[in-house]
Short mmCIF file of C-alpha atoms in Angstrom, two decimals:
data_model
loop_
_atom_site.label_atom_id
_atom_site.label_comp_id
_atom_site.label_asym_id
_atom_site.label_seq_id
_atom_site.Cartn_x
_atom_site.Cartn_y
_atom_site.Cartn_z
CA MET B 27 -30.46 6.00 -30.49
CA SER B 28 -26.70 6.64 -30.43
CA LYS B 29 -24.55 4.18 -32.34
CA VAL B 30 -21.25 2.66 -31.24
CA LEU B 31 -18.73 0.71 -33.30
CA LEU B 32 -16.99 -1.80 -31.04
CA VAL B 33 -13.74 -3.17 -32.46
CA HIS B 34 -13.06 -6.62 -31.08
CA ALA B 35 -9.70 -8.40 -30.99
CA LYS B 36 -8.13 -10.86 -28.56
CA GLY B 37 -7.34 -9.73 -25.06
CA GLY B 38 -9.16 -7.34 -22.76
CA PRO B 39 -12.27 -7.98 -20.64
CA PRO B 40 -14.55 -10.85 -21.70
CA LEU B 41 -16.45 -9.87 -24.84
CA GLY B 42 -19.74 -11.07 -23.40
CA HIS B 43 -19.41 -8.63 -20.49
CA VAL B 44 -18.47 -5.76 -22.78
CA LEU B 45 -21.30 -6.36 -25.24
CA SER B 46 -24.05 -6.53 -22.64
CA ARG B 47 -22.93 -3.29 -20.98
CA ALA B 48 -22.37 -1.40 -24.23
CA ALA B 49 -25.69 -2.54 -25.70
CA ALA B 50 -27.48 -1.15 -22.65
CA ARG B 51 -26.20 2.34 -23.55
CA ALA B 52 -26.24 2.43 -27.36
CA GLU B 53 -26.87 0.57 -30.59
CA VAL B 54 -23.77 -1.59 -30.98
CA HIS B 55 -22.15 -2.55 -34.27
CA LEU B 56 -19.38 -5.13 -33.83
CA LEU B 57 -16.30 -5.23 -36.02
CA ALA B 58 -14.47 -8.47 -35.23
CA LEU B 59 -10.75 -8.62 -36.03
CA SER B 60 -10.51 -12.10 -34.49
CA ALA B 61 -13.00 -14.94 -34.25
CA LEU B 62 -15.74 -14.55 -31.68
CA PRO B 63 -15.52 -16.95 -28.72
CA PRO B 64 -18.06 -19.77 -29.24
CA SER B 65 -19.86 -18.86 -26.03
CA VAL B 66 -20.38 -15.30 -27.28
CA ALA B 67 -21.33 -15.84 -30.92
CA GLY B 68 -25.02 -16.37 -30.12
CA PRO B 69 -25.45 -13.46 -27.70
CA ALA B 70 -23.54 -11.16 -30.09
CA GLY B 71 -26.17 -11.75 -32.77
CA ARG B 72 -28.90 -10.71 -30.35
CA LEU B 73 -27.12 -7.76 -28.72
CA CYS B 74 -25.60 -6.16 -31.81
CA ALA B 75 -27.29 -4.33 -34.67
CA SER B 76 -24.61 -5.76 -36.97
CA VAL B 77 -21.64 -8.12 -36.73
CA VAL B 78 -18.89 -7.97 -39.35
CA THR B 79 -15.79 -10.16 -39.32
CA ALA B 80 -12.83 -8.63 -41.14
CA SER B 81 -10.86 -10.79 -43.55
CA ASP B 82 -7.08 -10.75 -43.52
CA ALA B 83 -7.05 -8.81 -46.79
CA ARG B 84 -9.27 -6.05 -45.41
CA ARG B 85 -7.15 -5.80 -42.25
CA ARG B 86 -4.07 -4.69 -44.19
CA ASP B 87 -5.16 -1.08 -43.79
CA LEU B 88 -6.80 -1.36 -40.41
CA VAL B 89 -7.45 2.33 -39.79
CA ALA B 90 -9.16 2.69 -43.17
CA LEU B 91 -11.26 -0.39 -42.41
CA ILE B 92 -12.38 0.99 -39.05
CA VAL B 93 -13.14 4.42 -40.52
CA SER B 94 -15.10 2.89 -43.38
CA ARG B 95 -17.17 0.69 -41.10
CA ALA B 96 -17.82 3.56 -38.67
CA GLU B 97 -19.04 5.76 -41.50
CA ALA B 98 -21.20 2.96 -42.91
CA VAL B 99 -23.10 2.47 -39.64
CA GLY B 100 -23.10 6.15 -38.67
CA ALA B 101 -21.13 5.54 -35.48
CA ASP B 102 -21.17 8.29 -32.87
CA ALA B 103 -18.29 6.60 -31.00
CA VAL B 104 -15.65 3.97 -31.77
CA LEU B 105 -13.89 2.01 -29.06
CA THR B 106 -11.93 -1.15 -28.31
CA PHE B 107 -10.90 -2.97 -25.16
CA SER B 108 -8.08 -4.93 -26.79
CA GLU B 109 -4.45 -3.93 -26.39
CA TYR B 110 -3.72 -5.03 -29.94
CA ALA B 111 -6.25 -2.64 -31.53
CA VAL B 112 -5.76 0.44 -29.33
CA VAL B 113 -3.51 2.37 -31.70
CA ALA B 114 -5.60 1.67 -34.79
CA VAL B 115 -8.83 2.71 -33.07
CA ALA B 116 -7.22 5.88 -31.71
CA GLU B 117 -6.04 6.87 -35.20
CA ALA B 118 -9.45 6.08 -36.67
CA CYS B 119 -11.13 8.28 -34.07
CA GLU B 120 -8.76 11.10 -34.97
CA THR B 121 -9.70 10.74 -38.64
CA LEU B 122 -13.42 10.64 -37.82
CA GLY B 123 -13.26 13.54 -35.38
CA LEU B 124 -14.56 11.37 -32.53
CA ALA B 125 -13.46 11.17 -28.90
CA GLY B 126 -10.66 8.68 -28.31
CA ALA B 127 -7.26 8.09 -26.74
CA GLY B 128 -5.70 10.60 -29.13
CA SER B 129 -2.45 10.72 -31.04
CA ALA B 130 -0.54 9.78 -27.87
CA ALA B 131 -2.02 6.26 -27.88
CA ALA B 132 1.19 4.82 -29.32
CA LEU B 133 3.10 6.12 -26.29
CA ALA B 134 0.96 3.85 -24.12
CA ARG B 135 1.49 0.87 -26.42
CA ASP B 136 5.13 0.90 -27.56
CA LYS B 137 7.21 0.28 -24.43
CA ARG B 138 10.22 2.02 -26.00
CA LEU B 139 8.31 5.27 -26.53
CA MET B 140 6.63 4.95 -23.15
CA ARG B 141 9.92 4.65 -21.30
CA ARG B 142 11.52 7.48 -23.27
CA THR B 143 8.60 9.74 -22.38
CA TRP B 144 8.79 8.85 -18.71
CA ARG B 145 12.54 9.43 -18.72
CA GLU B 146 11.99 12.90 -20.19
CA HIS B 147 9.60 13.62 -17.30
CA GLY B 148 11.97 12.27 -14.66
CA LEU B 149 9.66 9.47 -13.54
CA PRO B 150 11.01 6.43 -11.65
CA GLN B 151 11.42 3.33 -13.79
CA PRO B 152 14.01 0.62 -14.46
CA GLU B 153 17.05 1.49 -16.57
CA PHE B 154 16.41 0.37 -20.15
CA ARG B 155 17.59 0.29 -23.75
CA PRO B 156 15.54 -0.14 -26.95
CA VAL B 157 16.56 -3.22 -28.92
CA ALA B 158 15.93 -3.96 -32.61
CA THR B 159 18.73 -6.44 -33.39
CA GLU B 160 20.87 -8.99 -31.61
CA ASP B 161 23.77 -6.54 -31.85
CA ASP B 162 21.65 -3.93 -30.05
CA LEU B 163 21.05 -6.45 -27.30
CA ARG B 164 24.77 -7.24 -26.95
CA GLU B 165 25.53 -3.52 -26.61
CA ALA B 166 22.78 -3.04 -24.03
CA VAL B 167 23.82 -5.94 -21.79
CA ALA B 168 27.34 -4.55 -21.77
CA VAL B 169 26.19 -1.40 -19.96
CA LEU B 170 23.04 -2.32 -17.99
CA PRO B 171 23.20 -4.00 -14.56
CA PHE B 172 22.27 -7.69 -14.40
CA PRO B 173 19.85 -9.37 -14.14
CA LEU B 174 17.98 -7.99 -17.14
CA LEU B 175 14.59 -8.57 -18.69
CA LEU B 176 14.15 -8.72 -22.45
CA LYS B 177 10.58 -8.15 -23.61
CA ALA B 178 8.77 -7.27 -26.80
CA ALA B 179 7.88 -3.60 -27.10
CA TRP B 180 4.35 -4.34 -28.33
CA SER B 181 3.55 -7.53 -26.41
CA ALA B 182 0.94 -8.17 -23.72
CA GLY B 183 0.24 -10.97 -21.26
CA SER B 184 3.89 -11.38 -20.27
CA THR B 185 4.72 -13.03 -23.59
CA ALA B 186 8.27 -13.14 -24.99
CA HIS B 187 9.82 -12.25 -21.62
CA GLN B 188 13.35 -13.58 -21.11
CA ILE B 189 15.57 -13.09 -18.07
CA ILE B 190 19.23 -12.51 -18.94
CA ARG B 191 21.69 -13.07 -16.09
CA SER B 192 24.99 -12.85 -18.01
CA PRO B 193 26.21 -11.69 -21.43
CA HIS B 194 26.49 -15.21 -22.86
CA GLU B 195 22.72 -15.74 -22.33
CA ALA B 196 21.77 -12.84 -24.62
CA PRO B 197 21.86 -14.64 -28.03
CA ALA B 198 19.60 -17.49 -26.88
CA ALA B 199 17.21 -15.05 -25.20
CA TRP B 200 17.00 -13.03 -28.40
CA ARG B 201 16.22 -16.08 -30.51
CA ARG B 202 13.59 -17.39 -28.11
CA SER B 203 11.82 -14.05 -27.76
CA ARG B 204 11.61 -13.71 -31.53
CA GLU B 205 10.21 -17.24 -31.80
CA VAL B 206 7.55 -16.54 -29.18
CA MET B 207 6.41 -13.37 -30.92
CA ALA B 208 5.98 -15.34 -34.15
CA GLU B 209 4.02 -18.03 -32.28
CA SER B 210 1.85 -15.40 -30.58
CA ALA B 211 1.01 -13.84 -33.93
CA LEU B 212 -0.31 -17.18 -35.15
CA LEU B 213 -2.55 -17.34 -32.06
CA GLY B 214 -3.85 -13.82 -32.68
CA TYR B 215 -1.97 -12.21 -29.81
CA SER B 216 -0.04 -9.53 -31.67
CA GLU B 217 -0.21 -5.88 -32.66
CA LEU B 218 -2.74 -5.47 -35.47
CA HIS B 219 -1.80 -2.07 -36.88
CA VAL B 220 1.93 -1.39 -36.69
CA ALA B 221 3.94 -3.25 -39.33
CA GLU B 222 6.94 -5.28 -38.09
CA ALA B 223 5.97 -4.61 -34.46
CA ASP B 224 7.15 -8.11 -33.52
CA ALA B 225 10.74 -7.01 -34.24
CA ASP B 226 10.77 -4.24 -31.61
CA PHE B 227 12.08 -5.03 -28.12
CA VAL B 228 13.27 -3.36 -24.96
CA VAL B 229 15.73 -4.68 -22.38
CA GLU B 230 15.66 -3.34 -18.85
CA GLU B 231 17.11 -3.90 -15.41
CA ILE B 232 15.10 -6.05 -13.03
CA VAL B 233 14.36 -3.98 -9.94
CA THR B 234 13.80 -5.71 -6.61
CA GLY B 235 10.28 -5.56 -5.22
CA THR B 236 9.43 -5.92 -1.53
CA ALA B 237 5.77 -6.64 -0.85
CA SER B 238 6.29 -6.92 2.90
CA ASP B 239 7.08 -3.19 3.14
CA TRP B 240 3.66 -2.35 1.70
CA PHE B 241 1.21 -5.05 2.78
CA ASP B 242 0.42 -6.07 6.35
CA GLU B 243 -0.31 -9.68 5.31
CA SER B 244 1.93 -12.21 3.58
CA GLY B 245 1.25 -13.66 0.15
CA TRP B 246 0.80 -10.50 -1.91
CA GLY B 247 2.84 -9.84 -5.02
CA ASP B 248 5.30 -6.94 -5.12
CA TYR B 249 3.37 -4.85 -7.62
CA VAL B 250 -0.11 -3.39 -8.08
CA SER B 251 -2.10 -1.79 -10.86
CA VAL B 252 -4.03 1.45 -10.75
CA GLU B 253 -7.25 1.21 -12.75
CA GLY B 254 -8.55 4.47 -14.11
CA VAL B 255 -9.84 6.53 -17.00
CA VAL B 256 -8.83 9.70 -18.82
CA ALA B 257 -11.79 11.94 -19.66
CA ASP B 258 -11.18 15.13 -21.62
CA GLY B 259 -7.50 14.80 -20.78
CA THR B 260 -8.05 14.52 -17.01
CA PHE B 261 -7.01 11.35 -15.20
CA HIS B 262 -9.54 9.81 -12.82
CA PRO B 263 -8.22 6.91 -10.70
CA VAL B 264 -10.85 4.28 -9.93
CA CYS B 265 -9.18 1.73 -7.64
CA LEU B 266 -6.10 -0.43 -7.10
CA SER B 267 -5.78 -4.10 -7.97
CA GLY B 268 -3.51 -6.37 -5.95
CA ARG B 269 -1.62 -9.40 -7.22
CA MET B 270 -0.28 -12.76 -6.23
CA PRO B 271 3.45 -13.18 -6.89
CA THR B 272 4.24 -13.71 -10.57
CA VAL B 273 5.50 -16.97 -12.05
CA GLU B 274 9.03 -16.77 -13.50
CA PRO B 275 9.93 -14.82 -15.49
CA PHE B 276 7.04 -12.41 -14.79
CA THR B 277 3.84 -14.16 -15.81
CA GLU B 278 0.81 -12.86 -13.91
CA ARG B 279 -1.11 -15.48 -11.97
CA ALA B 280 -3.93 -13.53 -10.28
CA GLY B 281 -5.47 -10.09 -9.90
CA ILE B 282 -7.50 -9.15 -6.81
CA THR B 283 -9.92 -6.24 -6.33
CA PRO B 284 -9.32 -4.28 -4.19
CA ALA B 285 -5.66 -4.24 -3.17
CA LEU B 286 -5.50 -4.40 0.63
CA LEU B 287 -3.19 -1.43 1.16
CA PRO B 288 -3.11 1.24 3.89
CA ALA B 289 -4.62 4.55 2.77
CA ALA B 290 -1.32 6.45 2.84
CA ALA B 291 0.36 3.84 0.62
CA GLN B 292 -2.54 3.88 -1.83
CA ASP B 293 -2.36 7.68 -2.07
CA ARG B 294 1.34 7.59 -2.93
CA ILE B 295 0.82 4.91 -5.58
CA VAL B 296 -2.08 6.79 -7.18
CA ALA B 297 -0.02 9.97 -7.27
CA LEU B 298 2.68 8.20 -9.29
CA ALA B 299 0.10 6.66 -11.61
CA ARG B 300 -1.33 10.12 -12.24
CA ARG B 301 2.10 11.46 -13.17
CA SER B 302 2.68 8.53 -15.52
CA VAL B 303 -0.66 8.97 -17.33
CA ASP B 304 -0.33 12.76 -17.51
CA ALA B 305 3.13 12.43 -19.04
CA LEU B 306 1.75 10.31 -21.89
CA GLY B 307 -0.87 12.91 -22.81
CA LEU B 308 -3.85 10.59 -23.29
CA ARG B 309 -7.25 12.14 -23.94
CA ASP B 310 -10.32 9.85 -23.63
CA CYS B 311 -9.79 6.19 -22.72
CA GLY B 312 -9.50 3.67 -19.93
CA THR B 313 -6.11 3.28 -18.25
CA HIS B 314 -4.23 0.49 -16.51
CA THR B 315 -0.94 1.40 -14.81
CA GLU B 316 1.33 -1.22 -13.23
CA ILE B 317 3.74 -0.15 -10.51
CA LYS B 318 6.50 -2.15 -8.80
CA LEU B 319 6.76 -1.71 -5.02
CA GLY B 320 10.20 -1.68 -3.43
CA ALA B 321 11.83 -1.31 -0.04
CA ASP B 322 11.74 1.97 1.88
CA GLY B 323 8.83 3.29 -0.15
CA ARG B 324 10.52 3.09 -3.53
CA MET B 325 8.36 2.61 -6.62
CA TRP B 326 9.03 2.01 -10.30
CA LEU B 327 6.65 2.34 -13.23
CA ILE B 328 6.24 -0.88 -15.19
CA GLU B 329 3.79 0.23 -17.88
CA THR B 330 0.61 2.17 -18.61
CA ALA B 331 -2.01 1.05 -21.13
CA ALA B 332 -4.59 3.21 -22.90
CA ARG B 333 -7.37 0.74 -22.06
CA PHE B 334 -8.91 -0.89 -19.02
CA GLY B 335 -7.18 -3.83 -17.38
CA GLY B 336 -7.62 -7.19 -19.03
CA ALA B 337 -8.86 -10.57 -17.78
CA MET B 338 -11.63 -9.96 -15.23
CA THR B 339 -10.48 -6.59 -13.89
CA VAL B 340 -13.50 -4.71 -15.23
CA PRO B 341 -16.13 -7.23 -14.03
CA GLN B 342 -14.40 -7.38 -10.64
CA ILE B 343 -14.65 -3.61 -10.25
CA GLU B 344 -18.35 -3.73 -11.13
CA GLU B 345 -18.98 -6.48 -8.58
CA VAL B 346 -17.00 -4.88 -5.76
CA PHE B 347 -17.61 -1.16 -6.28
CA GLY B 348 -20.77 -1.14 -8.38
CA LEU B 349 -19.15 0.77 -11.26
CA ASP B 350 -20.00 -0.28 -14.82
CA LEU B 351 -16.80 1.02 -16.41
CA VAL B 352 -17.77 -0.16 -19.90
CA GLY B 353 -21.10 1.65 -19.79
CA MET B 354 -19.55 4.74 -18.24
CA LEU B 355 -16.89 4.95 -20.95
CA VAL B 356 -19.51 4.50 -23.67
CA ASP B 357 -21.53 7.33 -22.15
CA HIS B 358 -18.48 9.58 -21.98
CA LEU B 359 -17.45 8.92 -25.58
CA LEU B 360 -21.01 9.77 -26.64
CA GLY B 361 -20.78 13.11 -24.85
CA ARG B 362 -23.07 12.23 -21.95
CA PRO B 363 -22.24 13.39 -18.41
CA VAL B 364 -20.48 10.79 -16.27
CA GLU B 365 -19.64 10.98 -12.58
CA TRP B 366 -16.20 9.42 -12.23
CA PRO B 367 -14.87 8.76 -8.71
CA GLU B 368 -13.35 11.86 -7.16
CA GLN B 369 -10.46 9.75 -5.89
CA ALA B 370 -9.42 6.11 -5.99
CA LEU B 371 -11.88 3.90 -4.14
CA THR B 372 -10.50 2.05 -1.10
CA PRO B 373 -11.05 -1.35 0.55
CA ALA B 374 -13.25 0.42 3.10
CA GLN B 375 -15.67 1.33 0.29
CA ALA B 376 -15.72 -2.15 -1.24
CA HIS B 377 -18.56 -4.63 -0.96
CA GLY B 378 -16.62 -7.85 -0.56
CA ALA B 379 -13.83 -8.67 -2.97
CA ALA B 380 -13.26 -10.48 -6.25
CA GLY B 381 -10.29 -11.98 -8.03
CA SER B 382 -9.35 -13.81 -11.21
CA LEU B 383 -6.84 -16.66 -11.36
CA VAL B 384 -4.98 -17.79 -14.47
CA VAL B 385 -4.62 -21.59 -14.38
CA LEU B 386 -1.01 -22.48 -15.22
CA ALA B 387 0.67 -25.86 -14.83
CA VAL B 388 3.00 -24.66 -12.06
CA ASP B 389 2.79 -24.96 -8.29
CA SER B 390 2.95 -22.22 -5.66
CA ARG B 391 6.75 -22.07 -5.98
CA GLY B 392 6.55 -21.73 -9.75
CA GLU B 393 7.74 -25.30 -10.33
CA PRO B 394 6.13 -27.34 -13.15
CA TRP B 395 3.58 -29.97 -12.20
CA GLN B 396 5.09 -33.44 -11.92
CA ASP B 397 2.66 -34.89 -14.46
CA ARG B 398 0.15 -33.77 -17.07
CA ARG B 399 -3.42 -33.03 -16.01
CA VAL B 400 -6.75 -32.46 -17.75
CA TRP B 401 -8.74 -29.28 -17.18
CA ASP B 402 -12.02 -30.17 -15.43
CA PHE B 403 -13.79 -27.29 -13.69
CA PRO B 404 -16.55 -29.44 -12.10
CA ALA B 405 -13.82 -31.42 -10.32
CA VAL B 406 -12.22 -28.20 -9.11
CA ALA B 407 -15.53 -26.76 -7.89
CA ALA B 408 -16.39 -29.98 -6.06
CA ASP B 409 -13.06 -30.83 -4.46
CA VAL B 410 -11.25 -27.57 -3.59
CA PRO B 411 -12.21 -26.22 -0.14
CA LEU B 412 -12.78 -22.46 -0.13
CA GLY B 413 -13.51 -19.93 2.58
CA PRO B 414 -17.04 -19.41 3.95
CA GLY B 415 -19.09 -17.38 1.47
CA SER B 416 -16.58 -17.77 -1.39
CA GLU B 417 -17.98 -18.57 -4.84
CA LEU B 418 -15.83 -19.88 -7.69
CA SER B 419 -16.77 -19.85 -11.38
CA VAL B 420 -14.96 -20.32 -14.68
CA VAL B 421 -14.81 -17.74 -17.48
CA ALA B 422 -15.81 -19.94 -20.39
CA GLU B 423 -14.68 -17.68 -23.22
CA SER B 424 -11.19 -17.45 -21.69
CA SER B 425 -10.81 -21.15 -20.86
CA LEU B 426 -10.21 -24.47 -22.58
CA PRO B 427 -13.19 -26.85 -22.69
CA ASP B 428 -13.41 -29.38 -19.88
CA GLY B 429 -11.44 -32.48 -20.87
CA SER B 430 -8.61 -30.55 -22.54
CA PRO B 431 -5.03 -31.30 -21.41
CA VAL B 432 -3.55 -28.44 -19.43
CA PRO B 433 -0.69 -26.99 -21.51
CA VAL B 434 2.85 -27.40 -20.24
CA TYR B 435 3.93 -24.04 -18.85
CA ASP B 436 6.40 -22.24 -21.07
CA PRO B 437 8.09 -19.32 -19.25
CA ALA B 438 8.74 -17.49 -22.51
CA ALA B 439 5.17 -17.84 -23.74
CA GLY B 440 3.62 -16.56 -20.51
CA ALA B 441 -0.18 -16.46 -20.54
CA ASN B 442 -0.26 -18.18 -23.94
CA THR B 443 0.04 -21.46 -22.02
CA MET B 444 -2.88 -20.87 -19.66
CA ALA B 445 -5.60 -23.51 -19.38
CA ALA B 446 -8.40 -21.46 -17.86
CA LEU B 447 -9.45 -18.28 -16.11
CA CYS B 448 -11.35 -18.61 -12.83
CA LEU B 449 -13.35 -15.90 -11.05
CA LEU B 450 -13.73 -15.86 -7.28
CA SER B 451 -16.11 -13.74 -5.20
CA ALA B 452 -15.46 -13.54 -1.46
CA THR B 453 -16.01 -11.54 1.70
CA GLY B 454 -12.72 -9.67 1.46
CA PRO B 455 -9.44 -9.41 -0.49
CA LEU B 456 -7.45 -11.47 2.03
CA THR B 457 -9.98 -14.29 1.67
CA VAL B 458 -9.56 -14.16 -2.12
CA LEU B 459 -5.79 -14.36 -1.71
CA ARG B 460 -5.94 -17.33 0.68
CA ASP B 461 -8.52 -19.14 -1.47
CA PHE B 462 -6.29 -18.71 -4.52
CA GLU B 463 -3.32 -20.10 -2.61
CA THR B 464 -5.45 -23.13 -1.72
CA LEU B 465 -6.59 -23.46 -5.32
CA VAL B 466 -3.05 -23.33 -6.73
CA ASP B 467 -1.90 -26.06 -4.34
CA ALA B 468 -4.95 -28.24 -5.03
CA LEU B 469 -5.12 -28.11 -8.84
CA PRO B 470 -2.50 -30.80 -9.64
CA LYS B 471 -4.18 -33.08 -7.09
CA VAL B 472 -7.85 -32.71 -8.02
CA LEU B 473 -7.57 -32.47 -11.80
CA PRO B 474 -7.68 -35.83 -13.62
CA ALA B 475 -4.44 -37.22 -14.99
CA VAL B 476 -3.90 -37.12 -18.75
CA GLN B 477 -4.35 -40.55 -20.30
CA PRO B 478 -1.47 -41.95 -22.39
CA GLU B 479 -3.27 -41.36 -25.69
CA GLU B 480 -3.68 -37.65 -24.79
CA VAL B 481 -0.06 -36.91 -23.93
CA SER B 482 0.77 -35.67 -27.43
CA ARG B 483 -2.12 -33.17 -27.45
#
């Protein structure tokens, strides 16, 4: 039986979903670079031929660690679904002579390199400058048009984002972004391979999105993502994911499969995603490309990742379109034939719809809740009215235990202050969107209030 080394770190699709799909295609050996979620520890022991947790000392040379473990188990493929391990796994695959994202993986990880590459290919994106010091930031804000967005070059989950509206705001934004990157590293949400990655930033203009020019219904966010895969250097789009509007500065609240776009609009978006992926030169990996939608058909590339979309994007695609992307990628990396979609799948081909909602302590306008609340999914499931046929569940490995105080939302920390991740299945994407709007409005009303002795938690 073929053997696969799966490198686990924080982020990406739920580990439980990944393990069950990978184990159905090959003998799985798990190399854990971060602690396994409690809900997955038991199943991992049953699904995997071996489970090894790397110590901090062994992680100092991450590529060597991955190569050594792959050789020890006789791995025929090595893969990861975590943003923070993508570059290390790609380099290890190069060393081992195995299929992988290739040497271009760093271009899809470091936002400075990504934007330089797209600029060289003449692709539409916001104006930007790389930033390594506070002086670099001062120079950049002197020439770029306000408002600006400062973000870490190697971050994920909208962490360390700071909006800068005037030159005098730059020093405070720089300090806060650096603080958040340090805090994220302590939580395990940081680049695992590139030294000093938390010191690299990019500042860019904030382009104006216009969802109403693209969607026939109100409530959609002004950007989408194109989910896809690169196989033998050829990009295969799978589908588009829609969004709710972000929470300031640009924290993602919900992803919905599929995006309810007209066919002509979807074709234009996919064409730009193809150009963005092709420019990066990726070889064998999942892809996730975010695109901002503007007025009069304008589009701007936000970023492309050399891995599948995180949160519940992969399970949503399986539920709606019947595609097991994890299993298909495993098969491809093992050299087996795989039938990828000939073109991006559309809402007309979907069986219902699915979406995932990040629970943040902010209302529908992005304003903080008036008081602290305790996360309690049974209360949510019992008291929030949803559309006919809609089913709501909680993703345990991505959520706080019931009874935990919901963290106060920190705009700079982004998804680091989430309380839970909920999954919704419904009859169609518009139903998912409306149910999520109902859920966001209801959460501060149906969740129990934090008791005085819990306020400090």
